[in-house]
Amino acid sequence: IVASHTDSPALKLKENAVSASGPYTRLNVEKYGGGIWYSFFDRPLKIAGRLAVREDGAIRGETAESGFFVTIPSLAVHMNRGVNDGFAVNAQTDLQPVLSLASEELPDIPALLTDKEVLAYDLYLVNAEPAYSFGANGEFLASPRIDNLTGVLSSLEALLSHGESEGVCVAACLDNEEVGSRTLQGAGGDFLENVLRRIAYALKFDDNEYYKALASSFLISLDNAHAVHPNHPEKCDPTNRTSPGGGVVIKTHANKAYTTDALSSAVVKEIFSRAGVKYQTFFNRSDMPSGGTLGAISSGHVGVLSADLGIAQLAMHSACECFAGSDYDELVSGLTAYYSSDILFTEEGIKLR
C-alpha cells in the first residue's frame, strides 16, 4: 500500500458568503488546515469545489470552478507602518477576498458557477497561479498544492508502471489529512480498511486469511518533508538535513508522528538500493514539535509494518511551494521498485525478491 492525501490548506467559503463592504462585495471564508496565510494575499484565487445540486428528482454532487478570479488585497504599508516588523493575520478581518464592486443586488455564488439548482456547497478559494520552474538550470519546480499532490501523482504513476509482483498493489488517496483525517474519506475513517476487506472478499479470503494478509503487508505513508532552508539552516536537525536533489526522504520520529521504525526503514533502503534510487533521512530538531502524517492515523484501522516517505520541499503550506524536480523522478522510481517487489515475512526474517 502507498497512502497519500489529496487535500492542501485553503480558504473555505461559508454559507451566505457574500457581503457588502463600502464599494466592494467580499466573500466570508474560514481557514481549512494550517496554511501560511499571508502567502495567500495579492494572488489570483479561484473558487472551486463541490456543489450539491437537485436534478431529475435526486440530489447529487458535482465539481465546479469559477471562470474568474478573486483576490485578498494587502493593506498598504502607508496604512500599516509596522507590517514588516510582524503581521498577525486575523482570519475574519484580513482574509476576506474581494469578489466585485458593489451593486444593488448581491451576487449569488452558486449562480456564478452553474445554472442548476444548488442546495448546498463545499467551495474553496485556491491559488490559481500556474506552476513554473526556476533556478539557473531550471532545477526547481514551484506550484500550489505540492503538498501533497506530488504524493498522489507519484503513487498512481508507479501503480500503473510497476513490474510483476505476487501481492495486491494499492494506491490509497485519502482526504482531509490537513484537518486531522477523522472523516468518512480520511485515514481516520474506515474507508481504507473497507476497501482492503472487499479485496480480500473478492479473493475468497475468510477473516483469518484477511488478518494473515495484513500481517504480511507493508504500507508507505507518503507525505512531503522539510528541506533545509537556505536562509534558516538552524531550523533543521544538525545531522539529518534533507536537501533538494538528495533523493527520497525517509522520515523517522521517536514519538511516532511518523511510522518508520528500524525494520521498515531497512526494507525501504534495501528496495531503493537494489533499484539505484537515492534516499536521505529526516529527523526533526529535538527541541521542535513534529507535524504528523496519515500513516500513524491509518494504523488504528489497518495495522501493518509501515514507513513514512516523501520528497524534500520548501515553503510547506504556503500558497506556492517548491521542490527539486529530480527528487520527484527518484520518488516515482522508488515507488515503482517497491510495487514491483515481493516483501516476504518468514521465520528467518524479512526477505525481498
XYZ file of C-alpha atoms in Angstrom:
353
model
C 0.000 0.000 0.000
C 1.057 3.575 -0.702
C -1.165 6.072 1.139
C -1.138 9.795 0.376
C -3.520 12.687 0.966
C -5.339 14.769 -1.608
C -6.016 17.976 0.334
C -4.000 21.143 0.980
C -4.576 24.236 3.153
C -7.157 26.559 1.635
C -9.899 29.046 2.492
C -13.425 27.612 2.603
C -16.499 29.651 1.776
C -19.195 29.830 4.415
C -22.878 29.866 3.520
C -24.294 33.356 2.945
C -20.752 34.163 1.867
C -21.296 37.444 0.030
C -21.462 40.710 1.939
C -21.157 44.383 1.037
C -18.247 46.429 2.391
C -18.441 50.008 1.186
C -17.926 49.967 -2.596
C -16.985 46.257 -2.609
C -18.558 42.865 -2.130
C -16.484 40.350 -0.196
C -16.541 36.615 0.498
C -16.828 35.337 4.054
C -14.365 32.461 4.412
C -12.808 30.320 7.125
C -9.443 28.582 7.317
C -9.065 24.978 6.166
C -5.889 23.468 7.570
C -2.770 25.234 8.756
C -1.736 27.475 5.891
C 0.850 30.242 5.746
C -1.972 32.687 5.340
C -0.037 35.812 4.430
C 1.120 33.949 1.310
C -2.479 33.927 0.028
C -2.550 37.730 -0.257
C -2.297 39.504 -3.635
C -2.653 36.324 -5.714
C -5.261 35.173 -8.224
C -7.619 32.899 -6.302
C -10.217 30.690 -7.941
C -13.448 29.413 -6.387
C -13.522 25.633 -6.758
C -15.119 22.618 -5.105
C -18.354 20.668 -4.937
C -21.974 21.668 -5.451
C -24.908 19.642 -4.130
C -27.484 20.061 -6.899
C -31.060 18.889 -7.322
C -31.532 17.316 -10.736
C -34.118 14.849 -12.086
C -35.600 14.374 -8.628
C -32.286 13.466 -6.988
C -29.551 15.231 -5.038
C -26.043 14.648 -6.323
C -22.617 16.215 -6.070
C -20.734 17.759 -8.965
C -17.493 19.696 -9.187
C -17.328 23.314 -10.272
C -14.839 26.137 -10.607
C -15.159 29.813 -11.361
C -14.178 31.329 -14.675
C -12.971 34.425 -12.819
C -10.516 35.248 -10.046
C -10.876 36.931 -6.686
C -8.058 38.317 -4.552
C -7.178 39.334 -0.991
C -5.509 42.747 -1.228
C -2.825 43.675 1.282
C -3.188 46.818 3.351
C -0.738 49.406 2.013
C 2.447 49.894 4.035
C 1.475 53.574 4.418
C -1.569 52.440 6.420
C 0.282 49.744 8.372
C 3.779 51.046 9.027
C 4.723 48.117 11.229
C 3.779 45.404 8.724
C 7.393 44.438 8.057
C 8.090 44.179 11.784
C 5.485 41.436 12.170
C 1.941 40.897 10.941
C -0.520 38.596 12.698
C -3.205 37.612 10.179
C -6.737 37.768 11.581
C -8.829 35.209 9.694
C -12.105 37.115 9.995
C -10.733 40.591 9.300
C -7.813 40.125 6.925
C -8.600 37.040 4.808
C -11.900 38.102 3.234
C -11.308 38.379 -0.539
C -12.807 40.963 -2.871
C -15.447 39.467 -5.163
C -16.674 42.523 -7.062
C -17.653 46.146 -6.910
C -20.910 46.539 -5.040
C -24.266 46.807 -6.800
C -27.855 46.943 -5.630
C -28.157 43.147 -5.648
C -25.522 40.926 -4.038
C -24.090 38.244 -6.350
C -25.238 34.669 -5.789
C -22.186 32.386 -5.686
C -23.853 29.178 -6.970
C -25.434 31.096 -9.851
C -21.957 32.232 -10.892
C -20.864 28.589 -11.206
C -23.872 26.737 -12.644
C -27.400 27.187 -13.933
C -28.643 24.192 -11.915
C -30.476 24.354 -8.597
C -27.852 24.306 -5.839
C -28.905 23.215 -2.357
C -25.522 23.451 -0.624
C -21.833 23.582 -1.451
C -18.282 22.807 -0.337
C -16.382 25.589 -2.092
C -12.835 26.785 -1.507
C -10.538 29.588 -2.585
C -7.387 28.101 -4.100
C -4.314 29.635 -5.672
C -4.857 29.633 -9.448
C -1.297 30.536 -10.455
C 0.282 28.080 -12.927
C 3.321 26.035 -11.947
C 6.711 27.346 -13.009
C 10.325 26.216 -12.928
C 13.142 28.335 -11.521
C 16.859 28.198 -10.856
C 19.823 28.773 -13.167
C 19.382 25.243 -14.516
C 15.601 25.047 -14.127
C 16.098 22.509 -11.368
C 13.262 23.684 -9.108
C 9.523 23.436 -9.649
C 7.152 25.802 -7.841
C 3.415 25.262 -7.705
C 0.349 25.424 -5.482
C -0.531 22.229 -3.589
C 2.761 20.374 -3.999
C 1.971 19.009 -0.527
C 0.604 16.501 -1.247
C -0.399 16.119 -4.895
C 3.174 15.034 -5.612
C 2.454 12.036 -3.397
C -0.860 11.283 -5.104
C 0.513 11.528 -8.644
C 3.716 9.567 -7.945
C 1.796 6.702 -6.325
C -0.564 6.473 -9.307
C 2.280 6.660 -11.839
C 4.122 3.872 -10.018
C 0.965 1.768 -9.726
C 0.427 1.973 -13.481
C 4.027 1.151 -14.423
C 5.286 -1.408 -11.870
C 6.504 -4.873 -12.827
C 5.223 -8.301 -11.854
C 4.615 -8.981 -8.162
C 2.652 -11.615 -6.271
C 0.957 -9.154 -3.945
C -2.009 -6.820 -4.406
C -0.725 -3.278 -5.019
C -2.852 -0.446 -3.628
C -2.632 3.337 -4.024
C -4.801 4.906 -1.306
C -5.589 8.586 -1.945
C -7.279 9.899 1.200
C -8.753 13.286 2.050
C -8.731 15.705 4.999
C -5.246 14.982 6.341
C -4.697 18.701 6.869
C -7.571 18.812 9.376
C -6.936 15.555 11.238
C -8.158 12.802 8.845
C -11.156 11.909 11.008
C -13.740 11.916 8.219
C -15.515 9.349 6.045
C -12.919 9.771 3.340
C -9.917 10.323 5.610
C -7.321 7.990 7.092
C -9.141 8.173 10.435
C -12.274 6.657 8.896
C -12.739 3.062 7.803
C -12.565 3.691 4.041
C -9.138 2.078 3.515
C -9.983 -0.834 5.800
C -13.256 -1.486 3.984
C -11.577 -1.438 0.570
C -8.945 -3.948 1.733
C -11.674 -6.178 3.183
C -13.556 -6.065 -0.117
C -10.381 -7.054 -1.955
C -9.951 -9.955 0.456
C -13.600 -10.911 -0.035
C -13.118 -10.934 -3.817
C -10.149 -13.279 -3.296
C -12.402 -15.601 -1.220
C -10.445 -14.924 1.991
C -12.082 -15.615 5.340
C -11.344 -13.374 8.346
C -8.305 -15.397 9.385
C -6.815 -15.181 5.895
C -7.515 -11.449 5.811
C -5.607 -10.907 9.065
C -2.755 -13.076 7.766
C -2.668 -10.903 4.639
C -2.441 -7.759 6.769
C 0.360 -9.284 8.829
C 2.350 -9.842 5.635
C 1.627 -6.412 4.148
C 3.591 -3.173 4.052
C 2.402 0.446 3.936
C 4.230 3.545 2.765
C 2.767 6.717 4.231
C 3.666 9.236 1.538
C 3.800 12.912 2.503
C 6.465 15.512 1.910
C 9.303 16.506 4.218
C 11.038 19.787 5.062
C 14.155 20.606 3.074
C 16.892 22.567 4.824
C 16.043 26.240 4.306
C 18.690 28.393 2.600
C 18.128 31.309 4.976
C 17.412 29.322 8.135
C 19.529 26.149 8.242
C 19.430 26.343 12.034
C 15.804 25.147 11.950
C 16.884 21.649 10.865
C 18.414 18.739 12.739
C 22.224 19.137 12.764
C 22.995 15.634 11.404
C 19.872 14.754 9.365
C 19.347 17.651 6.981
C 17.403 16.793 3.856
C 18.359 18.653 0.705
C 16.575 19.243 -2.599
C 18.173 16.898 -5.107
C 19.178 14.462 -2.373
C 16.582 11.841 -3.255
C 13.591 10.341 -1.463
C 13.260 11.224 2.215
C 12.744 8.533 4.880
C 11.146 10.228 7.900
C 11.533 8.984 11.486
C 10.263 10.302 14.840
C 10.799 8.849 18.301
C 7.251 9.635 19.461
C 5.723 8.106 16.316
C 4.473 11.162 14.483
C 5.976 9.099 11.643
C 5.532 5.336 11.491
C 9.050 4.407 10.364
C 10.999 2.007 12.582
C 14.287 0.179 12.068
C 12.744 -2.765 10.225
C 10.557 -0.719 7.882
C 13.403 1.705 7.189
C 15.716 -1.201 6.357
C 13.156 -2.671 3.934
C 12.786 0.638 2.074
C 16.556 1.224 1.970
C 17.135 -2.283 0.584
C 14.492 -1.871 -2.139
C 15.833 1.541 -3.113
C 19.461 0.403 -3.076
C 18.693 -2.514 -5.382
C 16.913 -0.133 -7.769
C 19.610 2.558 -7.619
C 17.239 5.097 -6.041
C 18.774 7.908 -3.977
C 17.447 8.397 -0.450
C 18.145 10.512 2.632
C 16.875 10.575 6.227
C 14.842 13.203 8.068
C 14.542 13.838 11.798
C 13.157 16.984 13.402
C 15.273 19.123 15.662
C 14.900 17.647 19.138
C 13.510 20.924 20.515
C 10.815 21.338 17.841
C 7.416 19.601 17.653
C 6.769 17.351 14.683
C 3.986 17.511 12.171
C 2.082 14.279 11.612
C 1.012 12.254 8.596
C -1.845 9.926 7.766
C 0.301 6.830 8.384
C 0.013 6.910 12.153
C -3.732 7.587 11.935
C -4.430 4.785 9.451
C -2.535 2.335 11.669
C -5.513 2.378 14.030
C -7.586 0.714 11.308
C -5.019 -1.102 9.165
C -2.142 -2.196 11.379
C 0.755 -3.133 9.087
C 4.510 -2.536 9.035
C 4.887 0.996 7.728
C 7.374 3.694 6.780
C 6.926 7.413 6.163
C 8.445 8.779 2.953
C 8.272 11.921 0.853
C 10.359 14.419 -1.046
C 12.117 17.429 0.438
C 10.314 20.691 -0.218
C 10.436 24.341 0.783
C 7.572 26.645 1.830
C 5.314 23.829 3.031
C 1.706 25.042 3.454
C 2.380 28.239 1.531
C 0.079 29.213 -1.329
C 3.048 28.302 -3.578
C 5.551 25.591 -2.605
C 8.687 24.283 -4.333
C 10.955 21.238 -4.706
C 13.709 19.827 -6.921
C 12.319 18.087 -9.983
C 14.930 15.325 -9.834
C 13.577 14.190 -6.458
C 10.174 13.509 -7.978
C 11.788 11.265 -10.579
C 13.606 9.389 -7.796
C 10.327 9.002 -5.907
C 8.492 7.501 -8.885
C 11.397 5.120 -9.479
C 11.443 4.142 -5.810
C 7.702 3.520 -5.618
C 7.788 1.543 -8.864
C 10.539 -0.673 -7.416
C 8.510 -1.026 -4.202
C 5.355 -2.116 -6.037
C 7.468 -4.495 -8.131
C 8.978 -6.189 -5.063
C 7.662 -9.082 -3.010
C 8.218 -8.459 0.713
C 8.147 -11.853 2.417
C 7.749 -12.257 6.166
C 9.488 -15.547 7.031
C 10.739 -17.282 10.165
C 14.258 -16.187 9.243
C 13.227 -12.554 8.839
C 12.007 -10.250 6.071
C 13.123 -11.268 2.604
C 12.845 -9.338 -0.648
C 12.565 -10.629 -4.184
